[in-house]
Amino acid sequence: MSDVPRVSSARGESALVVGAVTETTPGERRVALTPGSIRRLSGLGALCAVQAGLGLPAGFTDEAYVAAEAHISPDSASAIARARVLVKVQPPTPAEAGRLGPGTLLICMTTPPVDVLDVLASRGTTAFCLDRLPRISRAQSMDALSSQATVAGYWAALLAAERVGRFFPMLMTAAGTVPPARVLVLGAGVAGLQAVATSHRLGAIVEAYDVRPATKQEVESLGAIFVELRLEVREGEGGYAREMSDETQQRLQALIAQRVAAADAVITTAAVPGRPAPRIVTRSMVEGMKPGSVIVDIAAPNGGNCEVTRLGEEVVHEGVTVFGPSNAASMMPVPASELFARNVTEFLTSVTSDGNLTPDFADEIVGATCVVRDGQALIDTSAVS
Ligand code: NAD
């Protein structure tokens, strides 16, 4: 990829052009390049071409991009025409992909659907998707799923606090003492731990549960209570594994139902990689909650952890409000964009040397994220929706 065409920057140096265009997915307010990231990219010898109005959904003005020495292109087509690297949050549309020339490189967060992968391959591009990063220490600075999960978990806690209709902290006032809210967080990965931390900082009594016992220490280190579902797995006769499993499952459900019923707000974040979100909160558990309680289900895009969740909707079921946000990270577009742009910059840094694109496809990170290489689709497109 060392023969990637180069153009001259305003300072007369030859530069690798990194382009960014307006995200067209409904509800997407994040952007892949921020003024701050453009300054960092110029340190790589890159010049940035951004579509006019790119950052407005996240509050970044064209003036801020110009001050960071980005070039403003009047429309998407002209920004893409200049770019040797296109960076995006969402996958490109088929039309955007069709404008990329041979030898151009795409970096986006989400693996594109099969029709877009086909266009990217037919155009002779090379495409990387950050949602395929391996979970290794060296990849942490590029880990867009983690950075966006952090934002989503924080926002979910704020939404719960705003909509639960009561104080999160205990307040002692002249008119009496108001007890704190009880928050239950299900799933204690990156998003869940951020929801725990934020709810705790706001003063709620926080409980959290995860199937991974290793999360107990992380939950407790944030000042929350780890819900220990001590299940008595009785010794059975040989061949009863399935029956025992069902019984254990029922006991687990009953224990979770107790914790859900005690909570004023439930934030669900549980996920299993490559699978639909586990269904943890049943309809009857929702019906067992106090009227006025809330559930924020940030697993909604993946099917939801709650049976009542409807993607992109706010459902009131027997007095309990259930939110199924379709893009929680996008609700806080400033930090989400800044963190994502930093992930992209770190990734680009790892595949660039002396201002040239030099991806090492034998590298674990490059190999895992590459979905199209010089026009060759590298993943089984029948496994992509
Ligand atoms: P995730 O978004 O895939 O899942 C969220 C959580 O849901 C996980 O903790 C999972 O155990 C939990 N879960 C699944 N089924 C459940 C169920 N039925 N009930 C309750 N909880 C359930 O996870 P994540 O936030 O991406 O993080 C998972 C782990 O990976 C964490 O330990 C995190 O620290 C680690 N991680 C490592 C790196 C890295 O080293 N580069 C990057 C990101 C995350």
CSV table of C-alpha atoms and ligand atoms in Angstrom, one decimal:
chain,number,residue,atom,x,y,z
A,1,MET,CA,0.0,0.0,0.0
A,2,SER,CA,3.1,2.2,-0.1
A,3,ASP,CA,2.1,3.6,-3.6
A,4,VAL,CA,-1.0,5.3,-2.2
A,5,PRO,CA,-1.4,8.6,-4.1
A,6,ARG,CA,-0.5,11.7,-2.1
A,7,VAL,CA,-1.4,15.4,-2.4
A,8,SER,CA,0.1,18.6,-1.2
A,9,SER,CA,-1.0,20.2,2.1
A,10,ALA,CA,-1.4,23.9,2.6
A,11,ARG,CA,2.1,23.9,3.9
A,12,GLY,CA,3.3,22.5,0.6
A,13,GLU,CA,4.2,19.1,2.1
A,14,SER,CA,2.9,16.0,0.5
A,15,ALA,CA,0.3,14.4,2.7
A,16,LEU,CA,-1.9,11.4,3.2
A,17,VAL,CA,-5.5,12.7,3.0
A,18,VAL,CA,-7.9,11.4,5.6
A,19,GLY,CA,-11.6,12.1,4.7
A,20,ALA,CA,-14.7,12.2,6.8
A,21,VAL,CA,-18.3,12.6,5.6
A,22,THR,CA,-21.6,13.3,7.4
A,23,GLU,CA,-23.1,10.2,9.0
A,24,THR,CA,-26.5,9.5,7.3
A,25,THR,CA,-27.8,6.7,9.6
A,26,PRO,CA,-30.9,8.1,11.3
A,27,GLY,CA,-30.2,9.2,14.9
A,28,GLU,CA,-26.4,9.0,14.5
A,29,ARG,CA,-24.9,12.2,16.0
A,30,ARG,CA,-21.3,10.9,16.4
A,31,VAL,CA,-18.6,11.9,14.0
A,32,ALA,CA,-15.3,10.0,13.2
A,33,LEU,CA,-13.0,13.1,13.1
A,34,THR,CA,-13.0,15.8,15.7
A,35,PRO,CA,-10.9,19.0,15.6
A,36,GLY,CA,-8.7,17.5,18.3
A,37,SER,CA,-8.1,14.3,16.3
A,38,ILE,CA,-7.2,16.3,13.2
A,39,ARG,CA,-4.3,18.0,15.1
A,40,ARG,CA,-3.1,14.5,16.2
A,41,LEU,CA,-3.4,13.2,12.6
A,42,SER,CA,-1.3,16.1,11.2
A,43,GLY,CA,1.5,14.7,13.5
A,44,LEU,CA,1.3,11.6,11.3
A,45,GLY,CA,1.8,13.7,8.2
A,46,ALA,CA,-1.9,13.5,7.3
A,47,LEU,CA,-4.2,16.2,5.9
A,48,CYS,CA,-7.9,16.0,6.7
A,49,ALA,CA,-10.7,16.7,4.3
A,50,VAL,CA,-14.1,16.9,6.0
A,51,GLN,CA,-17.5,17.5,4.5
A,52,ALA,CA,-19.0,20.9,5.4
A,53,GLY,CA,-21.2,20.6,8.5
A,54,LEU,CA,-19.6,17.2,9.4
A,55,GLY,CA,-19.4,18.0,13.2
A,56,LEU,CA,-22.6,20.0,13.7
A,57,PRO,CA,-24.7,17.0,15.1
A,58,ALA,CA,-22.0,16.7,17.8
A,59,GLY,CA,-21.5,20.5,18.2
A,60,PHE,CA,-18.1,20.8,16.3
A,61,THR,CA,-18.3,23.8,13.9
A,62,ASP,CA,-16.6,24.1,10.5
A,63,GLU,CA,-14.6,27.0,12.0
A,64,ALA,CA,-13.2,24.6,14.6
A,65,TYR,CA,-12.1,22.2,11.9
A,66,VAL,CA,-10.6,25.0,9.9
A,67,ALA,CA,-8.7,26.2,13.0
A,68,ALA,CA,-7.3,22.6,13.2
A,69,GLU,CA,-6.1,23.0,9.6
A,70,ALA,CA,-8.7,20.7,8.0
A,71,HIS,CA,-9.9,21.3,4.5
A,72,ILE,CA,-13.7,21.7,4.2
A,73,SER,CA,-15.2,19.9,1.2
A,74,PRO,CA,-18.6,21.2,0.1
A,75,ASP,CA,-20.2,17.7,-0.1
A,76,SER,CA,-19.7,14.0,0.6
A,77,ALA,CA,-18.6,13.2,-3.0
A,78,SER,CA,-15.8,15.7,-3.0
A,79,ALA,CA,-14.5,14.8,0.5
A,80,ILE,CA,-14.4,11.1,-0.6
A,81,ALA,CA,-12.8,12.0,-3.9
A,82,ARG,CA,-9.9,13.6,-2.1
A,83,ALA,CA,-9.5,10.9,0.5
A,84,ARG,CA,-7.1,8.0,0.5
A,85,VAL,CA,-8.4,7.0,3.9
A,86,LEU,CA,-12.1,7.4,4.7
A,87,VAL,CA,-13.1,7.3,8.3
A,88,LYS,CA,-16.7,6.7,9.5
A,89,VAL,CA,-18.7,5.7,12.6
A,90,GLN,CA,-21.3,3.7,10.7
A,91,PRO,CA,-20.5,1.7,7.6
A,92,PRO,CA,-20.6,3.6,4.3
A,93,THR,CA,-23.7,3.5,2.2
A,94,PRO,CA,-23.5,1.6,-1.1
A,95,ALA,CA,-23.2,5.0,-2.8
A,96,GLU,CA,-20.3,6.2,-0.6
A,97,ALA,CA,-18.5,2.8,-1.0
A,98,GLY,CA,-19.0,3.1,-4.7
A,99,ARG,CA,-17.0,6.4,-4.7
A,100,LEU,CA,-14.0,4.9,-3.1
A,101,GLY,CA,-11.2,4.2,-5.6
A,102,PRO,CA,-8.7,1.3,-5.8
A,103,GLY,CA,-6.1,1.5,-3.1
A,104,THR,CA,-8.2,3.6,-0.7
A,105,LEU,CA,-8.7,2.5,2.8
A,106,LEU,CA,-11.8,2.6,4.9
A,107,ILE,CA,-11.9,2.6,8.7
A,108,CYS,CA,-15.3,2.4,10.4
A,109,MET,CA,-16.7,1.0,13.6
A,110,THR,CA,-19.4,-1.5,12.5
A,111,THR,CA,-18.9,-4.3,10.0
A,112,PRO,CA,-20.8,-3.3,6.8
A,113,PRO,CA,-23.8,-5.3,5.5
A,114,VAL,CA,-23.0,-7.7,2.7
A,115,ASP,CA,-24.2,-5.4,-0.1
A,116,VAL,CA,-21.7,-2.7,1.0
A,117,LEU,CA,-18.9,-5.3,1.4
A,118,ASP,CA,-19.5,-6.4,-2.2
A,119,VAL,CA,-19.2,-2.8,-3.4
A,120,LEU,CA,-16.0,-2.2,-1.3
A,121,ALA,CA,-14.5,-5.4,-2.8
A,122,SER,CA,-15.5,-4.5,-6.4
A,123,ARG,CA,-13.9,-1.0,-6.0
A,124,GLY,CA,-10.5,-2.6,-4.9
A,125,THR,CA,-10.5,-1.0,-1.5
A,126,THR,CA,-9.1,-2.2,1.8
A,127,ALA,CA,-11.5,-1.9,4.8
A,128,PHE,CA,-11.1,-2.2,8.5
A,129,CYS,CA,-13.9,-2.5,11.1
A,130,LEU,CA,-13.0,-1.7,14.7
A,131,ASP,CA,-15.9,-3.9,16.1
A,132,ARG,CA,-13.6,-6.9,15.2
A,133,LEU,CA,-10.6,-5.8,17.3
A,134,PRO,CA,-9.2,-8.6,19.4
A,135,ARG,CA,-9.5,-7.9,23.2
A,136,ILE,CA,-5.8,-7.7,23.9
A,137,SER,CA,-4.0,-5.0,25.9
A,138,ARG,CA,-2.2,-3.6,22.8
A,139,ALA,CA,-5.6,-2.9,21.2
A,140,GLN,CA,-7.2,-1.1,24.1
A,141,SER,CA,-6.5,2.4,22.8
A,142,MET,CA,-8.3,1.5,19.6
A,143,ASP,CA,-11.2,-0.3,21.2
A,144,ALA,CA,-14.2,1.5,19.9
A,145,LEU,CA,-16.7,-0.9,21.4
A,146,SER,CA,-15.3,-0.2,24.9
A,147,SER,CA,-15.1,3.5,24.4
A,148,GLN,CA,-18.7,3.7,23.2
A,149,ALA,CA,-19.9,1.3,25.9
A,150,THR,CA,-18.4,3.7,28.5
A,151,VAL,CA,-20.5,6.5,27.1
A,152,ALA,CA,-23.6,4.3,26.8
A,153,GLY,CA,-23.3,3.1,30.4
A,154,TYR,CA,-22.9,6.7,31.7
A,155,TRP,CA,-25.8,8.0,29.7
A,156,ALA,CA,-28.0,5.1,30.8
A,157,ALA,CA,-27.5,6.0,34.5
A,158,LEU,CA,-28.3,9.6,33.8
A,159,LEU,CA,-31.5,8.7,31.9
A,160,ALA,CA,-32.5,6.4,34.8
A,161,ALA,CA,-31.8,9.2,37.3
A,162,GLU,CA,-33.8,11.7,35.3
A,163,ARG,CA,-36.8,9.5,34.6
A,164,VAL,CA,-37.2,7.6,37.9
A,165,GLY,CA,-39.0,10.5,39.5
A,166,ARG,CA,-37.1,10.3,42.8
A,167,PHE,CA,-33.7,11.4,44.1
A,168,PHE,CA,-30.8,9.0,43.6
A,169,PRO,CA,-29.0,10.1,46.8
A,170,MET,CA,-30.4,10.1,50.3
A,171,LEU,CA,-31.3,13.7,51.2
A,172,MET,CA,-31.7,15.0,54.7
A,173,THR,CA,-33.9,18.1,54.5
A,174,ALA,CA,-35.7,20.3,57.0
A,175,ALA,CA,-38.9,18.6,55.8
A,176,GLY,CA,-37.5,15.2,56.5
A,177,THR,CA,-35.1,12.5,55.2
A,178,VAL,CA,-35.6,11.1,51.7
A,179,PRO,CA,-34.3,7.6,51.2
A,180,PRO,CA,-31.9,6.9,48.3
A,181,ALA,CA,-33.0,5.2,45.1
A,182,ARG,CA,-32.0,1.5,44.5
A,183,VAL,CA,-30.4,0.8,41.2
A,184,LEU,CA,-29.8,-2.7,39.8
A,185,VAL,CA,-27.3,-3.1,37.0
A,186,LEU,CA,-27.4,-6.4,35.0
A,187,GLY,CA,-24.2,-7.2,33.1
A,188,ALA,CA,-21.0,-5.7,34.5
A,189,GLY,CA,-18.8,-5.4,31.5
A,190,VAL,CA,-17.6,-2.0,30.3
A,191,ALA,CA,-21.0,-0.4,30.0
A,192,GLY,CA,-22.4,-2.0,33.1
A,193,LEU,CA,-19.4,-0.9,35.3
A,194,GLN,CA,-19.8,2.7,34.0
A,195,ALA,CA,-23.5,2.6,34.9
A,196,VAL,CA,-22.6,1.2,38.3
A,197,ALA,CA,-20.0,4.0,38.9
A,198,THR,CA,-22.2,6.8,37.6
A,199,SER,CA,-25.3,5.7,39.7
A,200,HIS,CA,-23.0,5.3,42.7
A,201,ARG,CA,-21.5,8.8,42.2
A,202,LEU,CA,-25.1,10.1,42.1
A,203,GLY,CA,-25.7,8.6,45.5
A,204,ALA,CA,-28.0,5.6,44.7
A,205,ILE,CA,-27.6,2.2,46.4
A,206,VAL,CA,-26.3,0.1,43.6
A,207,GLU,CA,-26.4,-3.6,43.1
A,208,ALA,CA,-25.0,-5.4,40.1
A,209,TYR,CA,-25.0,-8.9,38.7
A,210,ASP,CA,-22.9,-10.6,36.0
A,211,VAL,CA,-22.5,-14.3,35.1
A,212,ARG,CA,-18.7,-13.8,35.3
A,213,PRO,CA,-17.7,-14.2,39.0
A,214,ALA,CA,-14.6,-12.1,38.2
A,215,THR,CA,-16.7,-9.0,38.0
A,216,LYS,CA,-17.6,-9.2,41.8
A,217,GLN,CA,-14.3,-7.5,42.7
A,218,GLU,CA,-14.8,-4.8,40.0
A,219,VAL,CA,-18.3,-4.1,41.2
A,220,GLU,CA,-17.3,-3.9,44.8
A,221,SER,CA,-14.3,-1.7,44.1
A,222,LEU,CA,-16.9,0.9,42.7
A,223,GLY,CA,-18.7,0.9,46.0
A,224,ALA,CA,-21.6,-1.3,44.8
A,225,ILE,CA,-23.0,-4.6,46.0
A,226,PHE,CA,-22.4,-7.6,43.9
A,227,VAL,CA,-25.5,-9.8,43.8
A,228,GLU,CA,-24.4,-13.2,44.7
A,229,LEU,CA,-26.8,-15.7,43.2
A,230,ARG,CA,-25.8,-18.7,45.4
A,231,LEU,CA,-27.4,-21.6,43.7
A,232,GLU,CA,-27.6,-24.9,45.4
A,233,VAL,CA,-26.6,-27.3,42.6
A,234,ARG,CA,-27.6,-30.6,44.2
A,235,GLU,CA,-25.9,-33.8,43.4
A,236,GLY,CA,-28.0,-35.6,40.8
A,237,GLU,CA,-28.2,-39.1,39.4
A,238,GLY,CA,-26.2,-39.6,36.3
A,239,GLY,CA,-27.9,-38.4,33.1
A,240,TYR,CA,-29.9,-35.6,34.7
A,241,ALA,CA,-27.7,-32.7,33.6
A,242,ARG,CA,-30.5,-31.1,31.5
A,243,GLU,CA,-33.1,-31.3,34.2
A,244,MET,CA,-30.7,-29.8,36.8
A,245,SER,CA,-29.9,-27.0,34.3
A,246,ASP,CA,-33.6,-26.1,34.0
A,247,GLU,CA,-34.0,-26.1,37.7
A,248,THR,CA,-30.9,-24.0,38.2
A,249,GLN,CA,-32.2,-21.6,35.6
A,250,GLN,CA,-35.6,-21.3,37.4
A,251,ARG,CA,-33.9,-20.6,40.7
A,252,LEU,CA,-31.7,-18.0,39.0
A,253,GLN,CA,-34.8,-16.3,37.6
A,254,ALA,CA,-36.5,-16.2,41.0
A,255,LEU,CA,-33.4,-14.6,42.6
A,256,ILE,CA,-33.1,-12.0,39.8
A,257,ALA,CA,-36.9,-11.3,40.1
A,258,GLN,CA,-36.4,-10.5,43.8
A,259,ARG,CA,-33.6,-8.0,43.0
A,260,VAL,CA,-35.6,-6.5,40.1
A,261,ALA,CA,-38.7,-6.0,42.4
A,262,ALA,CA,-36.6,-4.2,45.0
A,263,ALA,CA,-35.1,-1.8,42.4
A,264,ASP,CA,-36.3,1.7,41.5
A,265,ALA,CA,-34.2,1.6,38.3
A,266,VAL,CA,-32.8,-1.3,36.4
A,267,ILE,CA,-30.0,-0.8,33.8
A,268,THR,CA,-29.4,-3.8,31.6
A,269,THR,CA,-26.2,-4.2,29.6
A,270,ALA,CA,-25.7,-8.0,29.3
A,271,ALA,CA,-24.3,-9.3,26.0
A,272,VAL,CA,-22.8,-12.5,24.7
A,273,PRO,CA,-20.5,-12.0,21.7
A,274,GLY,CA,-22.0,-13.1,18.4
A,275,ARG,CA,-25.3,-14.1,20.0
A,276,PRO,CA,-28.6,-12.3,20.7
A,277,ALA,CA,-28.7,-10.5,24.0
A,278,PRO,CA,-29.7,-12.8,26.9
A,279,ARG,CA,-33.3,-12.4,28.0
A,280,ILE,CA,-32.9,-11.8,31.8
A,281,VAL,CA,-35.9,-9.6,32.8
A,282,THR,CA,-39.2,-11.2,32.0
A,283,ARG,CA,-42.5,-9.5,31.5
A,284,SER,CA,-43.7,-10.8,34.9
A,285,MET,CA,-40.5,-9.4,36.6
A,286,VAL,CA,-41.5,-6.0,35.1
A,287,GLU,CA,-45.0,-6.4,36.5
A,288,GLY,CA,-43.4,-7.1,39.9
A,289,MET,CA,-41.7,-3.7,40.0
A,290,LYS,CA,-43.1,-0.6,41.7
A,291,PRO,CA,-45.1,1.7,39.5
A,292,GLY,CA,-42.9,4.7,38.6
A,293,SER,CA,-39.8,2.4,38.3
A,294,VAL,CA,-37.7,2.5,35.1
A,295,ILE,CA,-35.7,0.1,33.0
A,296,VAL,CA,-33.0,1.3,30.6
A,297,ASP,CA,-32.1,-1.6,28.3
A,298,ILE,CA,-29.0,-0.7,26.4
A,299,ALA,CA,-28.8,-4.2,25.0
A,300,ALA,CA,-31.9,-3.3,22.9
A,301,PRO,CA,-30.1,-3.1,19.5
A,302,ASN,CA,-29.1,-6.7,20.1
A,303,GLY,CA,-32.6,-7.9,21.0
A,304,GLY,CA,-32.8,-6.6,24.6
A,305,ASN,CA,-32.3,-8.1,28.0
A,306,CYS,CA,-35.9,-7.3,28.9
A,307,GLU,CA,-38.9,-9.0,27.4
A,308,VAL,CA,-40.9,-5.7,27.3
A,309,THR,CA,-38.2,-3.7,25.5
A,310,ARG,CA,-39.0,-2.4,22.1
A,311,LEU,CA,-36.1,-1.0,20.0
A,312,GLY,CA,-36.0,2.7,19.8
A,313,GLU,CA,-39.1,3.1,22.0
A,314,GLU,CA,-40.2,4.1,25.5
A,315,VAL,CA,-42.8,1.6,26.6
A,316,VAL,CA,-44.9,2.1,29.8
A,317,HIS,CA,-45.9,-1.4,31.1
A,318,GLU,CA,-48.1,-1.5,34.2
A,319,GLY,CA,-46.6,1.8,35.4
A,320,VAL,CA,-42.9,0.8,34.6
A,321,THR,CA,-41.2,2.8,31.9
A,322,VAL,CA,-38.9,0.6,29.7
A,323,PHE,CA,-36.4,2.4,27.4
A,324,GLY,CA,-34.9,0.5,24.5
A,325,PRO,CA,-32.4,3.1,23.1
A,326,SER,CA,-31.2,2.2,19.5
A,327,ASN,CA,-27.9,4.1,19.8
A,328,ALA,CA,-27.2,5.0,23.4
A,329,ALA,CA,-23.6,6.3,22.8
A,330,SER,CA,-24.9,8.7,20.2
A,331,MET,CA,-27.0,10.4,22.9
A,332,MET,CA,-23.7,11.9,24.2
A,333,PRO,CA,-22.1,12.8,20.9
A,334,VAL,CA,-19.3,14.9,22.2
A,335,PRO,CA,-17.4,12.4,24.3
A,336,ALA,CA,-18.5,9.5,22.1
A,337,SER,CA,-17.0,11.3,19.0
A,338,GLU,CA,-13.9,12.4,20.8
A,339,LEU,CA,-13.2,8.9,22.1
A,340,PHE,CA,-14.1,7.2,18.8
A,341,ALA,CA,-11.9,9.7,16.8
A,342,ARG,CA,-9.0,8.9,19.2
A,343,ASN,CA,-9.6,5.1,18.6
A,344,VAL,CA,-9.5,5.8,14.9
A,345,THR,CA,-6.3,7.9,15.2
A,346,GLU,CA,-4.6,5.2,17.2
A,347,PHE,CA,-5.5,2.6,14.6
A,348,LEU,CA,-4.3,4.8,11.8
A,349,THR,CA,-1.1,5.4,13.6
A,350,SER,CA,-0.6,1.7,13.9
A,351,VAL,CA,-0.9,1.2,10.1
A,352,THR,CA,1.1,4.3,9.0
A,353,SER,CA,4.8,5.0,9.0
A,354,ASP,CA,6.5,8.1,7.7
A,355,GLY,CA,3.2,9.3,6.3
A,356,ASN,CA,2.7,6.1,4.2
A,357,LEU,CA,0.0,3.5,4.8
A,358,THR,CA,1.9,0.3,5.7
A,359,PRO,CA,-0.5,-2.1,7.3
A,360,ASP,CA,1.1,-5.4,8.4
A,361,PHE,CA,-1.6,-7.9,7.6
A,362,ALA,CA,0.3,-10.5,9.6
A,363,ASP,CA,-0.3,-8.4,12.7
A,364,GLU,CA,-3.0,-9.7,15.0
A,365,ILE,CA,-4.9,-6.4,15.2
A,366,VAL,CA,-4.7,-5.6,11.5
A,367,GLY,CA,-5.6,-9.1,10.5
A,368,ALA,CA,-8.6,-9.4,12.7
A,369,THR,CA,-10.1,-6.0,11.7
A,370,CYS,CA,-9.5,-6.3,8.0
A,371,VAL,CA,-12.7,-7.3,6.1
A,372,VAL,CA,-11.6,-6.4,2.6
A,373,ARG,CA,-8.0,-6.4,1.4
A,374,ASP,CA,-7.2,-4.8,-2.0
A,375,GLY,CA,-10.6,-5.8,-3.3
A,376,GLN,CA,-10.7,-9.3,-1.8
A,377,ALA,CA,-13.4,-9.9,0.8
A,378,LEU,CA,-11.8,-11.6,3.8
A,379,ILE,CA,-14.8,-12.6,5.8
A,380,ASP,CA,-17.6,-15.0,5.0
A,381,THR,CA,-20.2,-12.6,3.7
A,382,SER,CA,-23.0,-15.2,4.2
A,383,ALA,CA,-22.4,-14.8,7.9
A,384,VAL,CA,-22.9,-11.0,7.7
A,385,SER,CA,-26.5,-9.6,7.6
B,1,NAD,P1,-20.1,-7.3,26.7
B,1,NAD,O1,-20.6,-6.0,26.3
B,1,NAD,O2,-19.8,-8.4,25.7
B,1,NAD,O3,-21.1,-8.0,27.8
B,1,NAD,C1,-21.5,-7.3,28.9
B,1,NAD,C2,-21.5,-8.1,30.1
B,1,NAD,O4,-22.7,-9.0,30.1
B,1,NAD,C3,-20.3,-9.1,30.3
B,1,NAD,O5,-19.6,-8.7,31.4
B,1,NAD,C4,-21.0,-10.5,30.3
B,1,NAD,O6,-20.3,-11.3,31.3
B,1,NAD,C5,-22.3,-10.1,30.8
B,1,NAD,N1,-23.4,-11.1,30.7
B,1,NAD,C6,-23.6,-12.0,29.6
B,1,NAD,N2,-24.6,-12.8,29.8
B,1,NAD,C7,-25.2,-12.4,31.0
B,1,NAD,C8,-26.3,-12.8,31.8
B,1,NAD,N3,-27.1,-13.8,31.4
B,1,NAD,N4,-26.5,-12.2,33.0
B,1,NAD,C9,-25.7,-11.3,33.5
B,1,NAD,N5,-24.6,-10.8,32.8
B,1,NAD,C10,-24.3,-11.4,31.6
B,1,NAD,O7,-18.8,-7.2,27.6
B,1,NAD,P2,-17.7,-6.0,27.6
B,1,NAD,O8,-18.2,-4.8,28.3
B,1,NAD,O9,-17.3,-5.8,26.2
B,1,NAD,O10,-16.5,-6.7,28.5
B,1,NAD,C11,-16.4,-8.0,28.7
B,1,NAD,C12,-15.0,-8.3,29.3
B,1,NAD,O11,-13.9,-8.0,28.4
B,1,NAD,C13,-14.7,-7.4,30.5
B,1,NAD,O12,-13.9,-8.1,31.4
B,1,NAD,C14,-13.8,-6.3,30.0
B,1,NAD,O13,-12.9,-5.7,30.9
B,1,NAD,C15,-13.0,-7.1,28.9
B,1,NAD,N6,-12.5,-6.2,27.9
B,1,NAD,C16,-11.1,-6.3,27.6
B,1,NAD,C17,-10.6,-5.5,26.6
B,1,NAD,C18,-9.2,-5.5,26.2
B,1,NAD,O14,-8.4,-6.1,26.9
B,1,NAD,N7,-8.8,-4.9,25.1
B,1,NAD,C19,-11.5,-4.6,25.9
B,1,NAD,C20,-12.8,-4.6,26.3
B,1,NAD,C21,-13.3,-5.4,27.3
